[in-house]
Amino acid sequence: MIDWTYSEGVYELTLATPPCNEIGTAMLADLRRFLDQIDRDAHTLILRSGLRQGFCAGADLRELYRGLSDAPKDQHGPQIRQFIDAIHGVMDDLDMLPLTTVGVVHGVCFGGGFELALTCDVLIAEKTARFCFPELRLGIIPGFGGIPRLRRDVGNGLIRDLLLSGRSINAKKALAAGLVSQVLASGEGITAARALAAQTAKFDKTAREAAKAFIKKLPKDELLAERELFVRLAEGPALLAALKRFVESTDLRPYLP
Amino acid sequence: MSTSLDTLIRLAAKRFGADPAQLRAEDDLFERLGIDSFQAVELISDVEDEFDVELPDYELQGIKTFAALAQKIDARR
């Protein structure tokens, strides 16, 4: 589930789905519901996790496995496409909101969670934050728009390293790479985000929205290409086999890349 | 002078509220500390921060003991 509050132009959206805010159909529906009711006079959205474990561990792999293993094989493609279209709609809308969006990240920020964070205009990381694209281990690529969005911010060398090795990087490295713009001690991220929201409140709405529209574009062609590649790979046998291994694993540390 | 192993054990003990005197080089650090994957990620961040190194996750696969992790840290310093 997700919770949100709204006060004096500031939304605080808190992800709170144990174990670590895995993105499945319920989270997706909650995010869509949030987006559909947004007050266009708001100036700031703060996105964060209310769970100690981290920001978000990515897509809900257990739900994905259930959905695919229960469906006939010829339905896998349409099912994946339906989910990926819905998630792209939510991610693109978050990305292009006419508000200043601030992500506060701590702990695990993996896969789809990383991709969700990348929709934010400003990323504030607490020291514990770790960023990772583990998708190749599942026989797929990041499918929620992460690579095209990351390409807006950081160099291709680091993206290739992250994508092709699946390794995770810490907040300090993310700051050096320009992926996040502030690093704070544990528990201090929300204070910094609220201070930024208070600053944002002082700005003229038209100028603020124009500034964002000027500097932040949706990489439409790449997002479309990514979506097609993702669906093609996800229809293959590697994903289902990897999901089966994940779901059936008795390893206590399934999230370690 | 404190070795990487000493520092690692002190760091892990502090993070997870263990007694460093009870932790041994050849202990399985996951079992000994009773930590899950999320806590392991926290420990890796602590280690990178303390030693000013980067530890690619794929190099840590199969690493179970404090001693083995300390070796990986030294290789990256």
Coordinates of C-alpha atoms in Angstrom, one line a residue:
Chain A
M1 CA 0.0 0.0 0.0
I2 CA 0.9 3.6 -0.3
D3 CA 0.0 6.6 1.9
W4 CA -0.1 10.2 1.1
T5 CA -0.6 13.4 2.9
Y6 CA -1.2 16.9 1.4
S7 CA -0.5 20.1 3.1
E8 CA 0.2 23.6 1.9
G9 CA 1.1 22.5 -1.7
V10 CA 3.2 19.6 -0.7
Y11 CA 2.4 15.9 -1.2
E12 CA 4.3 13.4 0.8
L13 CA 3.8 10.0 -0.8
T14 CA 5.1 7.1 1.3
L15 CA 5.6 3.6 0.0
A16 CA 4.7 1.1 2.8
T17 CA 4.3 -2.4 1.3
P18 CA 6.4 -5.0 3.1
P19 CA 8.8 -6.6 2.6
C20 CA 10.3 -3.8 0.6
N21 CA 7.7 -2.0 -1.5
E22 CA 7.7 -4.5 -4.4
I23 CA 5.8 -3.1 -7.4
G24 CA 2.9 -5.2 -8.4
T25 CA -0.6 -4.6 -9.6
A26 CA -1.8 -3.3 -6.2
M27 CA 1.0 -0.7 -5.9
L28 CA 0.5 0.2 -9.5
A29 CA -3.3 0.8 -8.9
D30 CA -2.4 2.9 -5.8
L31 CA 0.0 5.0 -7.7
R32 CA -2.5 5.6 -10.5
R33 CA -5.2 6.5 -7.9
F34 CA -2.7 9.0 -6.4
L35 CA -1.9 10.6 -9.8
D36 CA -5.5 10.9 -10.8
Q37 CA -6.4 13.0 -7.8
I38 CA -3.5 15.3 -7.7
D39 CA -4.2 19.0 -7.0
R40 CA -2.6 20.9 -9.8
D41 CA -1.9 23.8 -7.5
A42 CA 0.5 21.7 -5.5
H43 CA 4.1 22.6 -6.0
T44 CA 6.1 19.6 -4.6
L45 CA 5.8 15.9 -4.3
I46 CA 8.1 14.1 -1.9
L47 CA 8.4 10.3 -2.7
R48 CA 9.9 8.1 0.0
S49 CA 9.6 4.7 1.7
G50 CA 8.3 4.2 5.2
L51 CA 10.1 0.8 5.5
R52 CA 13.4 0.4 7.2
Q53 CA 14.6 -2.1 4.5
G54 CA 14.8 0.5 1.9
F55 CA 13.2 2.5 -0.9
C56 CA 12.0 -0.3 -3.1
A57 CA 13.3 -3.7 -4.1
G58 CA 11.7 -3.6 -7.6
A59 CA 8.9 -5.5 -9.3
D60 CA 6.9 -8.0 -7.3
L61 CA 8.5 -11.1 -8.7
R62 CA 6.3 -13.5 -6.8
E63 CA 3.2 -11.9 -8.2
L64 CA 4.7 -11.9 -11.7
Y65 CA 5.6 -15.6 -11.4
R66 CA 2.1 -16.5 -10.2
G67 CA 0.5 -14.6 -13.1
L68 CA 2.7 -16.2 -15.7
S69 CA 2.6 -19.7 -14.3
D70 CA -1.2 -19.6 -14.0
A71 CA -1.7 -18.4 -17.6
P72 CA -1.5 -20.4 -20.8
K73 CA 1.8 -19.7 -22.6
D74 CA 0.1 -17.8 -25.5
Q75 CA -1.2 -15.3 -22.9
H76 CA 2.2 -14.5 -21.4
G77 CA 3.0 -11.8 -24.0
P78 CA -0.4 -10.0 -23.8
Q79 CA -0.3 -10.2 -20.0
I80 CA 3.2 -8.8 -19.8
R81 CA 2.4 -6.1 -22.3
Q82 CA -0.7 -5.0 -20.3
F83 CA 1.3 -4.7 -17.1
I84 CA 4.2 -2.9 -18.8
D85 CA 1.9 -0.5 -20.6
A86 CA 0.2 0.4 -17.3
I87 CA 3.5 0.9 -15.4
H88 CA 4.9 3.0 -18.2
G89 CA 1.8 5.2 -18.0
V90 CA 2.3 5.7 -14.3
M91 CA 6.1 6.3 -14.5
D92 CA 5.7 8.7 -17.4
D93 CA 3.0 10.7 -15.6
L94 CA 5.2 10.8 -12.4
D95 CA 8.1 11.9 -14.6
M96 CA 6.2 14.7 -16.2
L97 CA 4.2 16.0 -13.3
P98 CA 4.1 19.9 -13.3
L99 CA 5.4 19.7 -9.7
T100 CA 8.9 19.5 -8.4
T101 CA 9.3 15.9 -7.4
V102 CA 11.8 14.9 -4.8
G103 CA 12.8 11.3 -4.2
V104 CA 14.3 10.4 -0.8
V105 CA 16.1 7.1 -1.0
H106 CA 17.6 4.9 1.7
G107 CA 18.7 1.2 1.7
V108 CA 17.7 -1.0 -1.3
C109 CA 16.8 0.9 -4.5
F110 CA 16.9 -2.0 -6.9
G111 CA 15.4 -2.7 -10.4
G112 CA 11.9 -1.3 -10.7
G113 CA 12.5 0.7 -7.5
F114 CA 15.5 2.3 -9.1
E115 CA 13.4 3.0 -12.1
L116 CA 10.7 4.6 -9.9
A117 CA 13.3 6.8 -8.2
L118 CA 14.5 7.9 -11.6
T119 CA 11.2 9.6 -12.4
C120 CA 11.9 12.2 -9.7
D121 CA 13.4 15.6 -10.5
V122 CA 15.7 15.7 -7.5
L123 CA 17.1 12.6 -5.8
I124 CA 18.2 12.8 -2.2
A125 CA 20.1 9.7 -1.0
E126 CA 20.7 8.8 2.6
K127 CA 24.1 7.2 3.1
T128 CA 22.6 3.7 3.2
A129 CA 21.1 3.9 -0.3
R130 CA 22.2 1.4 -2.9
F131 CA 21.2 1.4 -6.6
C132 CA 21.2 -1.6 -8.8
F133 CA 19.7 -3.0 -12.1
P134 CA 19.7 -6.8 -11.4
E135 CA 17.4 -7.6 -14.4
L136 CA 19.9 -9.5 -16.5
R137 CA 19.8 -12.2 -13.8
L138 CA 16.2 -12.7 -14.7
G139 CA 16.8 -12.9 -18.4
I140 CA 15.3 -9.4 -19.0
I141 CA 16.3 -5.8 -19.1
P142 CA 14.9 -3.1 -16.9
G143 CA 11.4 -2.5 -18.3
F144 CA 9.9 0.4 -16.4
G145 CA 11.8 3.1 -18.3
G146 CA 14.9 3.1 -16.2
I147 CA 17.7 3.0 -18.8
P148 CA 16.3 5.9 -20.9
R149 CA 15.6 7.9 -17.8
L150 CA 19.1 7.2 -16.4
R151 CA 20.7 8.2 -19.8
R152 CA 19.3 11.7 -19.2
D153 CA 21.5 12.0 -16.1
V154 CA 24.7 10.0 -16.2
G155 CA 27.3 8.8 -18.7
N156 CA 26.9 5.7 -20.8
G157 CA 29.9 4.0 -19.2
L158 CA 28.4 3.8 -15.8
I159 CA 25.0 2.7 -17.3
R160 CA 26.7 -0.1 -19.2
D161 CA 28.5 -1.2 -16.0
L162 CA 25.3 -1.2 -14.0
L163 CA 23.2 -2.8 -16.7
L164 CA 25.7 -5.5 -17.9
S165 CA 27.1 -6.4 -14.5
G166 CA 24.1 -6.1 -12.3
R167 CA 26.2 -4.7 -9.5
S168 CA 25.0 -2.2 -7.0
I169 CA 26.5 1.2 -6.2
N170 CA 26.4 3.2 -3.0
A171 CA 25.2 6.7 -2.4
K172 CA 28.7 8.2 -2.6
K173 CA 29.3 6.7 -6.0
A174 CA 25.8 7.8 -7.1
L175 CA 26.6 11.4 -6.0
A176 CA 29.9 11.4 -7.9
A177 CA 28.1 10.1 -11.0
G178 CA 25.4 12.7 -10.9
L179 CA 22.6 10.2 -10.3
V180 CA 21.7 11.8 -7.0
S181 CA 22.4 15.4 -6.1
Q182 CA 22.5 15.3 -2.3
V183 CA 23.7 12.7 0.2
L184 CA 22.6 12.8 3.9
A185 CA 23.0 10.8 7.0
S186 CA 20.4 8.1 7.8
G187 CA 17.0 9.6 8.7
E188 CA 17.9 13.1 7.5
G189 CA 16.7 12.8 3.9
I190 CA 13.1 13.8 4.7
T191 CA 14.2 16.9 6.5
A192 CA 16.2 18.0 3.5
A193 CA 13.3 17.2 1.1
R194 CA 10.9 19.3 3.3
A195 CA 13.4 22.2 3.2
L196 CA 13.5 21.9 -0.6
A197 CA 9.7 21.9 -0.7
A198 CA 9.6 25.1 1.4
Q199 CA 12.0 26.7 -1.0
T200 CA 10.0 25.5 -4.0
A201 CA 6.9 27.2 -2.5
K202 CA 8.5 30.6 -2.9
F203 CA 8.8 30.3 -6.7
D204 CA 6.3 31.5 -9.3
K205 CA 4.3 28.6 -10.6
T206 CA 4.6 29.5 -14.3
A207 CA 8.4 29.9 -14.1
R208 CA 8.8 26.7 -12.0
E209 CA 6.8 24.6 -14.4
A210 CA 8.5 26.2 -17.5
A211 CA 12.0 25.5 -16.0
K212 CA 11.1 21.8 -15.5
A213 CA 9.6 21.5 -18.9
F214 CA 12.7 23.1 -20.4
I215 CA 15.3 20.8 -18.7
K216 CA 13.4 17.5 -18.3
K217 CA 12.1 15.8 -21.4
L218 CA 10.5 12.4 -21.8
P219 CA 12.8 10.2 -23.9
K220 CA 9.8 8.9 -25.9
D221 CA 11.5 6.9 -28.6
E222 CA 13.9 5.1 -26.2
L223 CA 11.0 4.3 -23.8
L224 CA 9.1 2.8 -26.6
A225 CA 12.0 0.8 -27.8
E226 CA 12.8 -0.4 -24.3
R227 CA 9.2 -1.5 -23.8
E228 CA 9.2 -3.6 -27.0
L229 CA 12.6 -5.2 -26.1
F230 CA 11.4 -5.9 -22.6
V231 CA 8.2 -7.7 -23.8
R232 CA 10.2 -9.7 -26.4
L233 CA 12.7 -10.9 -23.7
A234 CA 10.0 -11.5 -21.1
E235 CA 8.1 -13.8 -23.4
G236 CA 11.2 -16.0 -23.6
P237 CA 11.9 -19.0 -21.4
A238 CA 14.6 -17.4 -19.3
L239 CA 12.3 -15.1 -17.3
L240 CA 9.9 -17.9 -16.2
A241 CA 12.8 -20.2 -15.2
A242 CA 14.6 -17.4 -13.3
L243 CA 11.3 -16.5 -11.5
K244 CA 10.8 -20.1 -10.6
R245 CA 14.3 -20.3 -9.1
F246 CA 13.7 -17.0 -7.1
V247 CA 10.3 -18.1 -5.8
E248 CA 11.5 -21.6 -4.8
S249 CA 14.8 -20.4 -3.4
T250 CA 15.3 -21.1 0.3
D251 CA 18.2 -18.7 0.3
L252 CA 17.7 -16.1 3.1
R253 CA 19.4 -13.6 0.9
P254 CA 17.5 -13.5 -2.4
Y255 CA 18.0 -9.8 -2.9
L256 CA 21.8 -10.0 -3.0
P257 CA 22.8 -9.4 -6.6
Chain B
M1 CA 47.8 -1.1 13.8
S2 CA 44.3 -2.5 13.3
T3 CA 43.9 -4.8 10.3
S4 CA 41.1 -4.8 7.8
L5 CA 39.7 -7.8 9.6
D6 CA 39.6 -6.1 13.0
T7 CA 38.0 -3.1 11.5
L8 CA 35.4 -5.2 9.6
I9 CA 34.5 -7.1 12.7
R10 CA 34.1 -3.9 14.7
L11 CA 32.0 -2.4 12.0
A12 CA 29.7 -5.4 11.7
A13 CA 29.4 -5.7 15.5
K14 CA 28.4 -2.1 15.7
R15 CA 25.9 -2.2 12.9
F16 CA 24.1 -5.3 14.2
G17 CA 24.6 -4.9 18.0
A18 CA 26.9 -7.9 18.4
D19 CA 29.9 -8.2 20.8
P20 CA 33.0 -7.9 18.6
A21 CA 34.9 -10.1 21.1
Q22 CA 32.6 -13.0 20.1
L23 CA 33.1 -12.7 16.4
R24 CA 35.9 -14.8 14.8
A25 CA 37.6 -14.5 11.4
E26 CA 36.3 -17.8 10.1
D27 CA 32.7 -17.3 11.3
D28 CA 30.0 -17.3 8.7
L29 CA 29.1 -13.7 9.0
F30 CA 25.5 -14.1 7.8
E31 CA 24.7 -16.9 10.3
R32 CA 26.7 -15.4 13.1
L33 CA 25.1 -12.0 12.8
G34 CA 21.7 -13.5 11.8
I35 CA 21.2 -10.9 9.0
D36 CA 19.0 -11.0 6.0
S37 CA 19.7 -9.8 2.5
F38 CA 18.6 -6.2 3.2
Q39 CA 20.9 -6.0 6.2
A40 CA 23.7 -7.5 4.1
V41 CA 23.2 -4.6 1.7
E42 CA 23.6 -2.2 4.6
L43 CA 26.8 -3.9 5.7
I44 CA 28.3 -3.6 2.2
S45 CA 27.5 0.1 2.2
D46 CA 29.2 0.5 5.7
V47 CA 32.2 -1.4 4.5
E48 CA 32.6 0.6 1.3
D49 CA 32.2 3.8 3.3
E50 CA 34.7 2.8 6.1
F51 CA 37.4 1.5 3.7
D52 CA 36.7 3.9 0.8
V53 CA 36.5 1.0 -1.6
E54 CA 33.9 -0.2 -4.1
L55 CA 32.9 -3.9 -3.8
P56 CA 31.1 -5.2 -6.9
D57 CA 28.4 -7.5 -5.7
Y58 CA 29.5 -10.3 -8.1
E59 CA 32.8 -10.5 -6.4
L60 CA 31.1 -11.1 -3.1
Q61 CA 29.2 -14.1 -4.2
G62 CA 30.3 -17.1 -2.2
I63 CA 31.9 -14.9 0.5
K64 CA 30.8 -16.2 3.8
T65 CA 33.4 -15.4 6.4
F66 CA 34.8 -12.2 7.9
A67 CA 38.3 -13.3 6.8
A68 CA 37.2 -13.8 3.1
L69 CA 35.5 -10.4 3.1
A70 CA 38.5 -8.7 4.6
Q71 CA 40.6 -10.2 1.8
K72 CA 38.3 -8.8 -0.8
I73 CA 38.5 -5.4 0.9
D74 CA 42.3 -5.5 0.9
A75 CA 42.4 -6.3 -2.7
R76 CA 40.5 -3.2 -3.5
R77 CA 42.4 -0.8 -1.3

